Structures are given as structure tokens and as C-alpha cells.
Short mmCIF file of C-alpha atoms in Angstrom, two decimals:
data_model
loop_
_atom_site.label_atom_id
_atom_site.label_comp_id
_atom_site.label_asym_id
_atom_site.label_seq_id
_atom_site.Cartn_x
_atom_site.Cartn_y
_atom_site.Cartn_z
CA MET A 794 0.00 0.00 0.00
CA ASN A 795 1.29 3.46 -0.92
CA LEU A 796 1.79 5.31 2.39
CA HIS A 797 1.57 8.64 0.58
CA ILE A 798 -1.93 7.74 -0.65
CA ASP A 799 -2.93 7.05 2.97
CA GLN A 800 -1.49 10.41 3.96
CA ALA A 801 -3.33 12.16 1.11
CA LYS A 802 -6.62 10.66 2.29
CA ARG A 803 -5.88 11.78 5.86
CA ILE A 804 -5.38 15.35 4.63
CA LEU A 805 -8.81 15.30 2.96
CA VAL A 806 -10.35 13.98 6.19
CA ALA A 807 -8.56 16.67 8.24
CA ASN A 808 -9.79 19.39 5.87
CA ASP A 809 -13.39 18.10 5.74
CA ARG A 810 -15.86 20.57 7.24
CA GLY A 811 -19.06 18.61 6.72
CA GLY A 812 -19.39 17.57 3.09
CA TYR A 813 -17.05 20.22 1.75
CA THR A 814 -13.28 20.48 1.95
CA VAL A 815 -11.28 23.58 2.86
CA PRO A 816 -8.02 24.00 0.89
CA THR A 817 -6.01 24.02 4.13
CA ASP A 818 -6.69 24.87 7.75
CA ARG A 819 -6.74 28.56 8.84
CA LEU A 820 -5.17 30.09 5.67
CA TYR A 821 -8.24 29.14 3.58
CA PRO A 822 -11.07 28.23 6.00
CA PHE A 823 -13.97 28.14 3.49
CA GLN A 824 -14.99 26.23 0.34
CA TRP A 825 -13.13 27.38 -2.75
CA ASN A 826 -14.60 26.73 -6.19
CA TRP A 827 -11.88 25.21 -8.35
CA ASP A 828 -10.16 23.64 -5.34
CA SER A 829 -13.33 21.66 -4.64
CA ALA A 830 -13.58 20.46 -8.24
CA PHE A 831 -10.04 19.06 -8.09
CA VAL A 832 -10.76 17.56 -4.66
CA ALA A 833 -13.93 15.89 -5.99
CA MET A 834 -11.85 14.20 -8.68
CA GLY A 835 -9.56 12.88 -5.93
CA PHE A 836 -12.53 11.57 -3.94
CA ALA A 837 -13.96 9.99 -7.11
CA LEU A 838 -11.11 7.46 -7.02
CA TYR A 839 -12.24 5.90 -3.73
CA ASP A 840 -15.38 7.54 -2.29
CA THR A 841 -17.84 8.61 -4.97
CA ASP A 842 -20.55 9.53 -2.46
CA ARG A 843 -18.19 12.05 -0.87
CA ALA A 844 -17.15 13.31 -4.31
CA TYR A 845 -20.76 14.07 -5.18
CA ARG A 846 -21.22 15.75 -1.81
CA GLU A 847 -18.28 18.07 -2.51
CA LEU A 848 -19.90 19.33 -5.70
CA GLU A 849 -23.38 19.47 -4.16
CA ARG A 850 -22.13 21.65 -1.31
CA LEU A 851 -20.42 23.97 -3.80
CA VAL A 852 -23.61 24.55 -5.81
CA GLU A 853 -25.41 25.56 -2.61
CA GLY A 854 -23.62 28.85 -3.26
CA GLN A 855 -24.78 29.20 -6.89
CA TRP A 856 -26.43 32.52 -7.70
CA ALA A 857 -29.79 32.91 -9.43
CA ASP A 858 -28.02 34.15 -12.59
CA GLY A 859 -25.93 30.94 -12.73
CA MET A 860 -22.61 32.13 -11.35
CA ILE A 861 -20.85 29.76 -8.96
CA PRO A 862 -18.77 32.04 -6.72
CA HIS A 863 -15.13 31.49 -5.95
CA ILE A 864 -15.77 31.19 -2.19
CA VAL A 865 -18.79 29.82 -0.32
CA PHE A 866 -18.76 30.92 3.34
CA HIS A 867 -20.63 27.96 4.86
CA GLN A 868 -19.43 28.75 8.40
CA PRO A 869 -17.91 31.88 9.95
CA SER A 870 -14.14 32.17 10.45
CA ASP A 871 -11.95 35.07 11.50
CA THR A 872 -8.72 33.66 10.01
CA TYR A 873 -9.32 34.96 6.46
CA PHE A 874 -9.66 38.36 4.77
CA PRO A 875 -11.79 39.45 2.91
CA GLY A 876 -14.78 37.82 4.60
CA PRO A 877 -18.52 38.13 3.81
CA ASN A 878 -18.76 41.64 5.31
CA VAL A 879 -16.32 42.90 2.67
CA TRP A 880 -17.99 41.14 -0.27
CA ARG A 881 -21.47 42.42 0.63
CA THR A 882 -23.29 39.94 -1.64
CA ARG A 883 -26.98 39.22 -1.11
CA HIS A 884 -27.04 35.47 -1.59
CA THR A 885 -28.88 33.32 0.96
CA ILE A 886 -25.58 31.67 1.91
CA PRO A 887 -22.75 34.22 2.18
CA THR A 888 -20.42 34.01 -0.84
CA SER A 889 -17.82 36.07 -2.62
CA GLY A 890 -19.01 38.08 -5.64
CA ILE A 891 -16.60 36.74 -8.27
CA THR A 892 -15.98 33.32 -9.78
CA GLN A 893 -13.07 30.96 -10.62
CA PRO A 894 -11.99 28.67 -13.48
CA PRO A 895 -14.87 26.26 -14.31
CA VAL A 896 -13.24 22.91 -13.51
CA PHE A 897 -16.62 21.80 -12.06
CA ALA A 898 -18.00 20.16 -15.24
CA ILE A 899 -14.69 18.39 -15.87
CA ALA A 900 -14.93 16.84 -12.39
CA LEU A 901 -18.62 16.02 -12.86
CA ARG A 902 -18.04 14.04 -16.05
CA LYS A 903 -15.22 12.03 -14.43
CA LEU A 904 -17.47 11.32 -11.46
CA HIS A 905 -20.40 10.31 -13.64
CA GLU A 906 -18.17 7.98 -15.66
CA ALA A 907 -17.04 6.37 -12.40
CA THR A 908 -20.59 5.83 -11.13
CA GLY A 909 -23.19 6.09 -13.90
CA ASP A 910 -25.39 7.66 -11.20
CA LYS A 911 -27.78 9.75 -13.32
CA THR A 912 -29.92 10.71 -10.29
CA ARG A 913 -27.06 12.55 -8.61
CA THR A 914 -25.34 13.75 -11.76
CA LEU A 915 -28.35 15.38 -13.43
CA PRO A 916 -28.98 18.22 -10.93
CA LEU A 917 -25.24 19.01 -10.97
CA TYR A 918 -25.26 18.96 -14.77
CA GLU A 919 -28.09 21.52 -14.67
CA ALA A 920 -26.03 23.71 -12.31
CA ALA A 921 -22.95 23.39 -14.52
CA LEU A 922 -24.94 24.28 -17.65
CA LYS A 923 -26.41 27.33 -15.94
CA TRP A 924 -22.91 28.47 -14.94
CA HIS A 925 -21.62 27.81 -18.47
CA ARG A 926 -24.31 30.05 -19.89
CA TRP A 927 -23.43 32.71 -17.29
CA TRP A 928 -19.80 32.75 -18.47
CA TYR A 929 -20.82 33.56 -22.03
CA ALA A 930 -23.54 36.06 -21.10
CA ALA A 931 -21.72 37.92 -18.31
CA ARG A 932 -18.09 37.60 -19.38
CA ASP A 933 -18.28 37.58 -23.18
CA PRO A 934 -21.14 40.00 -23.87
CA GLU A 935 -19.69 40.83 -27.28
CA GLY A 936 -19.64 37.17 -28.36
CA THR A 937 -15.92 36.85 -29.11
CA GLY A 938 -15.59 33.30 -27.78
CA LEU A 939 -13.00 34.35 -25.17
CA VAL A 940 -14.25 34.94 -21.62
CA ALA A 941 -13.02 37.83 -19.52
CA LEU A 942 -11.98 38.12 -15.90
CA LEU A 943 -12.86 41.25 -13.95
CA HIS A 944 -10.60 40.42 -10.98
CA PRO A 945 -7.21 38.65 -10.85
CA TRP A 946 -8.58 36.25 -8.21
CA GLU A 947 -10.98 34.85 -10.81
CA SER A 948 -8.03 33.33 -12.67
CA GLY A 949 -6.97 31.29 -9.65
CA SER A 950 -3.47 32.69 -10.44
CA ASP A 951 -4.03 35.67 -8.17
CA ASN A 952 -0.80 37.68 -8.41
CA SER A 953 0.61 36.32 -11.68
CA PRO A 954 2.95 38.64 -13.64
CA ALA A 955 0.30 38.35 -16.38
CA TRP A 956 -1.70 40.98 -14.45
CA ASP A 957 1.09 43.45 -13.67
CA ILE A 958 0.34 45.95 -16.44
CA ALA A 959 -3.46 45.69 -16.25
CA LEU A 960 -3.49 45.77 -12.43
CA ALA A 961 -1.19 48.81 -12.31
CA ARG A 962 -4.10 50.85 -13.73
CA VAL A 963 -6.32 49.91 -10.78
CA PRO A 964 -6.21 52.51 -7.98
CA THR A 965 -4.84 51.51 -4.56
CA THR A 966 -7.58 53.46 -2.75
CA THR A 967 -10.19 51.38 -0.91
CA ASP A 968 -13.42 51.97 1.00
CA THR A 969 -12.58 48.88 3.03
CA PRO A 970 -9.66 48.72 5.47
CA VAL A 971 -7.27 46.03 4.22
CA VAL A 972 -6.61 43.77 7.20
CA ARG A 973 -4.55 40.91 5.82
CA LYS A 974 -4.69 37.54 7.59
CA ASP A 975 -2.73 35.43 5.07
CA THR A 976 0.68 36.73 6.15
CA GLY A 977 -0.04 35.57 9.69
CA HIS A 978 -0.22 31.98 8.41
CA VAL A 979 2.45 32.00 5.68
CA ASN A 980 5.76 33.85 5.18
CA ALA A 981 4.95 37.24 3.61
CA LEU A 982 7.69 36.67 1.02
CA MET A 983 5.53 33.85 -0.42
CA ARG A 984 2.35 35.95 -0.63
CA PRO A 985 1.10 38.83 -2.82
CA ARG A 986 2.44 42.29 -1.88
CA ASN A 987 0.41 44.81 0.11
CA GLU A 988 0.02 47.06 -2.95
CA ASP A 989 -1.55 44.13 -4.85
CA TYR A 990 -4.04 43.65 -2.02
CA GLN A 991 -5.03 47.33 -2.09
CA ARG A 992 -5.89 46.94 -5.77
CA PHE A 993 -7.67 43.62 -5.25
CA ILE A 994 -9.92 45.24 -2.63
CA HIS A 995 -10.46 48.39 -4.74
CA LEU A 996 -12.03 46.10 -7.36
CA VAL A 997 -14.18 44.35 -4.74
CA ASP A 998 -15.43 47.76 -3.52
CA THR A 999 -16.18 48.83 -7.11
CA TYR A 1000 -18.26 45.76 -7.90
CA ALA A 1001 -20.05 45.78 -4.54
CA ALA A 1002 -21.11 49.34 -5.42
CA CYS A 1003 -22.58 47.88 -8.65
CA ASP A 1004 -24.57 45.45 -6.51
CA TRP A 1005 -22.66 42.68 -8.33
CA GLU A 1006 -24.80 43.18 -11.45
CA PRO A 1007 -22.77 41.82 -14.42
CA ALA A 1008 -23.54 44.55 -16.99
CA ARG A 1009 -22.75 47.35 -14.50
CA GLN A 1010 -19.54 45.58 -13.45
CA TRP A 1011 -18.51 45.19 -17.10
CA ALA A 1012 -19.00 48.92 -17.65
CA LYS A 1013 -17.09 49.92 -14.49
CA ALA A 1014 -14.23 47.40 -14.60
CA SER A 1015 -10.75 48.91 -14.64
CA PHE A 1016 -9.39 45.35 -14.88
CA LYS A 1017 -10.79 43.36 -17.81
CA VAL A 1018 -8.77 40.51 -19.31
CA ALA A 1019 -9.84 37.94 -21.92
CA GLU A 1020 -7.89 35.16 -20.26
CA ILE A 1021 -6.47 32.17 -22.07
CA GLN A 1022 -6.19 29.73 -19.14
CA THR A 1023 -9.78 30.25 -17.97
CA THR A 1024 -11.11 30.13 -21.53
CA ALA A 1025 -9.23 26.88 -22.23
CA ILE A 1026 -10.65 25.33 -19.05
CA LEU A 1027 -14.12 26.57 -20.07
CA LEU A 1028 -13.74 24.85 -23.44
CA LYS A 1029 -12.74 21.54 -21.78
CA ALA A 1030 -15.72 21.95 -19.42
CA GLY A 1031 -17.85 22.60 -22.50
CA GLU A 1032 -16.67 19.39 -24.15
CA ASP A 1033 -17.54 17.47 -20.99
CA LEU A 1034 -20.95 19.16 -20.70
CA GLU A 1035 -21.65 18.34 -24.34
CA ALA A 1036 -20.84 14.67 -23.67
CA LEU A 1037 -23.14 14.62 -20.63
CA ALA A 1038 -25.92 16.37 -22.59
CA HIS A 1039 -25.82 13.62 -25.22
CA GLU A 1040 -25.73 10.91 -22.56
CA PHE A 1041 -28.87 12.38 -20.96
CA GLY A 1042 -30.64 12.83 -24.30
CA ARG A 1043 -30.54 16.62 -23.98
CA MET A 1044 -29.97 17.21 -27.67
CA GLU A 1045 -30.89 20.92 -27.62
CA ASP A 1046 -28.42 21.54 -24.80
CA GLY A 1047 -25.83 19.56 -26.74
CA SER A 1048 -26.28 21.69 -29.87
CA GLU A 1049 -26.13 24.92 -27.88
CA ILE A 1050 -22.94 23.86 -26.09
CA ALA A 1051 -21.35 22.56 -29.30
CA ALA A 1052 -21.84 25.95 -30.98
CA LEU A 1053 -20.25 27.76 -28.02
CA ASN A 1054 -17.38 25.28 -28.00
CA GLU A 1055 -16.70 25.82 -31.70
CA LYS A 1056 -16.67 29.60 -31.31
CA THR A 1057 -14.30 29.36 -28.34
CA ARG A 1058 -12.05 26.82 -30.09
CA ASN A 1059 -11.53 29.24 -32.98
CA ALA A 1060 -11.04 32.19 -30.63
CA ILE A 1061 -8.31 30.40 -28.66
CA LEU A 1062 -6.53 29.33 -31.86
CA ALA A 1063 -6.43 32.99 -32.90
CA GLN A 1064 -4.46 33.74 -29.70
CA TRP A 1065 -1.51 31.55 -30.78
CA ARG A 1066 1.68 33.58 -31.15
CA PRO A 1067 4.35 31.57 -33.01
CA ASP A 1068 7.09 34.09 -32.14
CA LEU A 1069 6.44 33.42 -28.42
CA SER A 1070 5.69 29.67 -28.78
CA ARG A 1071 2.59 30.02 -26.62
CA PHE A 1072 -0.95 31.37 -26.52
CA VAL A 1073 -1.66 34.81 -25.08
CA SER A 1074 -4.44 36.56 -23.17
CA CYS A 1075 -5.74 39.99 -24.19
CA ASP A 1076 -6.03 43.11 -22.04
CA LEU A 1077 -9.49 44.35 -23.07
CA VAL A 1078 -8.91 47.83 -21.64
CA SER A 1079 -5.80 48.55 -23.74
CA GLY A 1080 -6.54 46.06 -26.53
CA GLN A 1081 -2.97 44.72 -26.19
CA ASP A 1082 -1.73 41.14 -26.01
CA ILE A 1083 -0.56 40.07 -22.54
CA VAL A 1084 2.89 38.73 -23.36
CA ALA A 1085 4.08 37.99 -19.80
CA PRO A 1086 5.35 34.39 -20.00
CA THR A 1087 3.21 32.31 -17.60
CA GLN A 1088 1.76 28.80 -17.47
CA ALA A 1089 -1.53 30.12 -18.90
CA GLY A 1090 -0.02 30.13 -22.41
CA PHE A 1091 0.26 26.32 -22.38
CA ILE A 1092 -3.13 25.39 -20.88
CA PRO A 1093 -4.89 25.33 -24.31
CA LEU A 1094 -3.22 21.91 -24.73
CA LEU A 1095 -6.00 20.72 -22.41
CA SER A 1096 -8.87 21.52 -24.76
CA LEU A 1097 -7.50 21.72 -28.30
CA ASP A 1098 -6.32 19.08 -30.77
CA LEU A 1099 -3.43 21.09 -32.11
CA ASP A 1100 -1.24 20.80 -35.21
CA LYS A 1101 1.91 18.81 -34.55
CA ALA A 1102 4.10 21.84 -35.28
CA VAL A 1103 2.27 23.93 -32.67
CA VAL A 1104 2.47 21.12 -30.10
CA GLY A 1105 6.18 20.76 -30.83
CA ALA A 1106 6.77 24.47 -30.30
CA LEU A 1107 4.80 24.45 -27.03
CA VAL A 1108 6.66 21.40 -25.70
CA ASP A 1109 10.07 22.80 -26.71
CA GLU A 1110 9.23 26.00 -24.84
CA MET A 1111 8.08 24.04 -21.78
CA LYS A 1112 11.35 22.09 -21.83
CA ALA A 1113 13.36 25.32 -22.02
CA TRP A 1114 11.54 26.65 -18.94
CA SER A 1115 12.08 23.40 -17.04
CA LYS A 1116 15.77 23.01 -17.88
CA GLY A 1117 17.84 22.78 -14.69
CA MET A 1118 14.73 22.86 -12.48
CA LYS A 1119 14.37 20.35 -9.66
CA VAL A 1120 10.58 20.41 -10.09
CA ALA A 1121 8.73 21.10 -13.33
CA PHE A 1122 6.70 23.11 -14.36
CA PRO A 1123 7.47 26.70 -13.29
CA THR A 1124 4.43 28.97 -13.65
CA VAL A 1125 6.61 31.87 -14.85
CA LYS A 1126 9.54 31.69 -17.26
CA PRO A 1127 12.69 31.40 -15.11
CA GLY A 1128 15.15 34.25 -15.22
CA ILE A 1129 12.83 37.09 -16.22
CA ASP A 1130 12.58 40.11 -13.91
CA SER A 1131 9.19 39.15 -12.46
CA TRP A 1132 10.14 35.53 -11.73
CA GLU A 1133 10.09 34.71 -8.00
CA PRO A 1134 10.27 30.95 -7.46
CA LYS A 1135 8.78 31.06 -3.94
CA ARG A 1136 6.12 33.78 -4.29
CA TYR A 1137 2.65 32.39 -4.91
CA TRP A 1138 1.83 32.58 -8.66
CA ARG A 1139 5.07 34.29 -9.70
CA GLY A 1140 7.10 31.17 -10.44
CA PRO A 1141 6.41 28.11 -8.27
CA ALA A 1142 5.29 24.72 -9.61
CA TRP A 1143 1.72 23.67 -8.73
CA ALA A 1144 0.48 20.07 -8.82
CA ILE A 1145 -2.92 21.06 -10.22
CA ILE A 1146 -1.41 23.08 -13.09
CA ASN A 1147 0.82 20.10 -13.87
CA TRP A 1148 -2.26 17.86 -13.81
CA LEU A 1149 -3.96 20.05 -16.46
CA LEU A 1150 -0.79 20.14 -18.55
CA ILE A 1151 -0.31 16.36 -18.28
CA ASP A 1152 -3.86 15.79 -19.55
CA GLY A 1153 -3.18 18.29 -22.36
CA LEU A 1154 0.10 16.66 -23.38
CA LYS A 1155 -1.59 13.24 -23.47
CA ARG A 1156 -4.45 14.63 -25.55
CA ASN A 1157 -1.94 15.96 -28.06
CA GLY A 1158 0.05 12.76 -28.36
CA ARG A 1159 3.03 13.73 -26.18
CA VAL A 1160 2.75 10.78 -23.83
CA ASP A 1161 6.46 10.65 -22.91
CA ASP A 1162 6.53 14.34 -22.00
CA ALA A 1163 3.35 13.88 -19.94
CA GLU A 1164 4.98 10.98 -18.10
CA LYS A 1165 8.09 13.02 -17.26
CA LEU A 1166 5.94 15.80 -15.82
CA ARG A 1167 3.83 13.28 -13.90
CA LYS A 1168 6.95 11.72 -12.33
CA SER A 1169 8.42 15.12 -11.48
CA THR A 1170 5.21 16.14 -9.70
CA ILE A 1171 4.89 12.87 -7.78
CA SER A 1172 8.56 13.03 -6.71
CA ALA A 1173 8.17 16.62 -5.46
CA ILE A 1174 5.18 15.67 -3.31
CA GLU A 1175 6.79 12.50 -1.96
CA ALA A 1176 9.94 14.45 -1.04
CA GLU A 1177 8.31 17.54 0.49
CA GLY A 1178 4.75 16.61 1.43
CA PHE A 1179 1.39 18.00 0.33
CA ALA A 1180 2.37 21.65 0.10
CA GLU A 1181 0.31 24.28 -1.71
CA TYR A 1182 3.09 24.64 -4.30
CA PHE A 1183 6.83 23.99 -4.79
CA ASP A 1184 9.92 26.07 -5.43
CA PRO A 1185 10.97 24.67 -8.84
CA VAL A 1186 14.66 25.42 -8.18
CA THR A 1187 15.08 23.81 -4.75
CA GLY A 1188 12.00 21.58 -4.66
CA GLU A 1189 10.97 23.09 -1.30
CA GLY A 1190 7.28 22.84 -0.42
CA CYS A 1191 5.90 26.38 0.05
CA GLY A 1192 2.70 28.22 0.95
CA GLY A 1193 0.04 26.38 2.93
CA LEU A 1194 0.78 22.83 4.06
CA GLY A 1195 -1.52 19.80 4.26
CA PHE A 1196 -3.14 21.11 1.09
CA SER A 1197 -6.28 19.44 -0.24
CA TRP A 1198 -5.85 19.86 -3.98
CA THR A 1199 -2.24 18.69 -3.81
CA ALA A 1200 -3.47 15.55 -2.04
CA ALA A 1201 -6.15 15.03 -4.71
CA ALA A 1202 -3.65 15.65 -7.52
CA TYR A 1203 -1.23 13.14 -6.01
CA MET A 1204 -3.91 10.43 -5.91
CA TRP A 1205 -4.99 11.17 -9.45
CA LEU A 1206 -1.43 11.24 -10.81
CA VAL A 1207 -0.51 7.97 -9.11
CA ALA A 1208 -3.69 6.35 -10.48
CA SER A 1209 -2.97 7.56 -14.02
#
């Protein structure tokens, strides 16, 4: 028996708060959206009932317009900022007012394939479809096929260098006192800077003043990015929703989703930049490409069947970034000015990003490269434990420890 698997399961038990899993104790004491989707896929390997429960608890926070928020505040906690009093949303259960990458439908399809349990899958499919429609209505009102983020936290890659230029336009003034709790749990050198937090909260204040109404937020947003990682995940979620629609005989749903998928597929392909050997996001305020080299540029592998030449260029670039690293894959190109291998999304390797990339490499026929990345990720976790992320240079586990999605990723990677 793999002792690390036992340990991974113990972490999920320790982080269970009654049918939902917190990412880690104290630092993140609530239910996070994409974390829970990854965790559900981990549970699906050995406890499908609990996997369903994870997703069911998440959709308790779904809004009437379809959005599934990035945080659901099921129980109070004073170890995290910003809490419900800062978000000022009007949902029955307190939630944040923004969303996160839609991994939910990807997890749901895997879970359904493991169980065939239509009774439990169908209501979650309905929730996922409603959220899918929200993405296109609220975050692509002009019908481009690329969805936009109105807050860096929506990317899941909160303080990525990808946001530096766009975020610099956001004022640092806030109506809300910024009382950080994260740096009391984790070394401040691993966390976003205070100036970033001022801007993050300025955006929260702005959207709260819009009463979280999507059209008003769109008009007021000083941060508006058509983001390649989120859009690629949305397309993979769309493929999985389309498959579920057909399985359930929902042919109209299937046609609707297929049309959205096709539009998004073409839109992502148009963001390929051969001179950079990666895909790029677009800053919708300036109209400029976001050329900061981050992991987001490789995530379209997950949802596109790409030409061999494009796949070759992407893989060669990934290898160049990983050269000399103890742990692949760094989330920022090593050596550039904004690369910080220990600071949150400014360089470390993350098991869940590797998981997405491994699936993408397999999809595009690069099985050997996927296997190398899988082994690198497993080795990092076995050497350092279930840390939030890893310093790619030294291999050190950083950020929060006893981390749920790292435990889920480990189980999934070992099983695959």
C-alpha cells in the first residue's frame, strides 16, 4: 500500500468541514470553487458519495443568474480576509461576488463515468450548464468566444505577472480597510504584496457598489482581461458538458454547447503567437496582447487538438523553462525580472497546473513528456509533502501545508 496515498486521504479527512473540503486549515477556512472540483476528482477514485457531496455543497452557493462564486462561506471564520462583510453579496448563503476557473463540469463528467449515477449527476449537470451560460452572457457579452476576468482572483493565479500591467491601472484606494490575515499563516515573502491587495480590494469595492450586477460591473471594470487559461478550461468543461448532454438525451443543450465550443475553439486558436511559442491573453482595456510568460499560455493543450508543429513548439518552450529545475513546471519563465520561485503565482510549480498540462500533453500525443511531468510532480510531493506549491529550483514545499488539492492531484497522478 502506498503510504503517501494514505497520507493524502488523511489530509482530505482533516480538511473536511461537513461535506465540503477547505483547501487548508486557517489560511483558507472556506470552500473554494476550483479547489473543490479538483478535490472531488480525488474523492472519485475511492469515495464517490463524498465526491458528489463536494460538488453538491459547492452549488449551494450558486447565484440565481448561474454564477458559482469562488468562495462559499458555509461557516464563519476570522482567520481569512476578505470575509462576507467585505464582499457584501446578497445570496442566501454568504459568498464572494466573483468566480473561478470552471473545472466543475470536468470533475462532474469524471465522477459520472465512475458511477453512472444519473440521479445525482443530473442536478449538478443543470447547475454546470447554468454556470456555463453565465460565463458567455456575463463575461463575453460581445460574443468573441474568449471569456473575460474582472478580478485577478478569478483566474486562480491571483498575483501572476500576467496581471502586472493591467493591475497597475487599478487605484490603490479602498473603501474597506485592508486587514490581511494570510501573512499571519504564511511567510509574507511567499504571498502577494500589500500594494496588490489594495488593488484587489479596490475592485471588490467597485463591484459591490454595482450590486454585483454583471452589466454594470462590465462597464465599471478597470481590470478586464480575456484570459487564455480560464477560456481553455471553459472549453474543456464545455466538451464534458456536451458529452453529458448527449448521454442524458438533452440534444438541444448539446447543440447549444457545441456551438459555443466551436466559437471558443476558434477564438483560442487565434491567440496563438508563433514568435512566443505560446498562446496569449488579451487586455481588453488597452486592446494589447498580454505577453508575460506564464503557465496560462500552455493550458490550451488541455482543450484543443493542435497541429503537430504547434504542439512541438509548445513542448520545446516548456522544456526550455524546465531546464535545470528540480521540479517542473514553473508557472513563470525562469530568469525574467518578475520571476520569483517562492512567491505564490510568480514562479512556483503547482500540482494542479501540472495535472492540467499532463492531460493536455496526453491529448496531443506527447505521452512521454506527460509521463516526465507526472513523475516530477509525484517526486516533489513524496519528497516535500502535500504543500500548496513547490519552489521549482530547490523543490521546497511552500505556501500552505496539508493542502487538499495537492493531495487530490497526487492520488490522481498515481492512479494515471
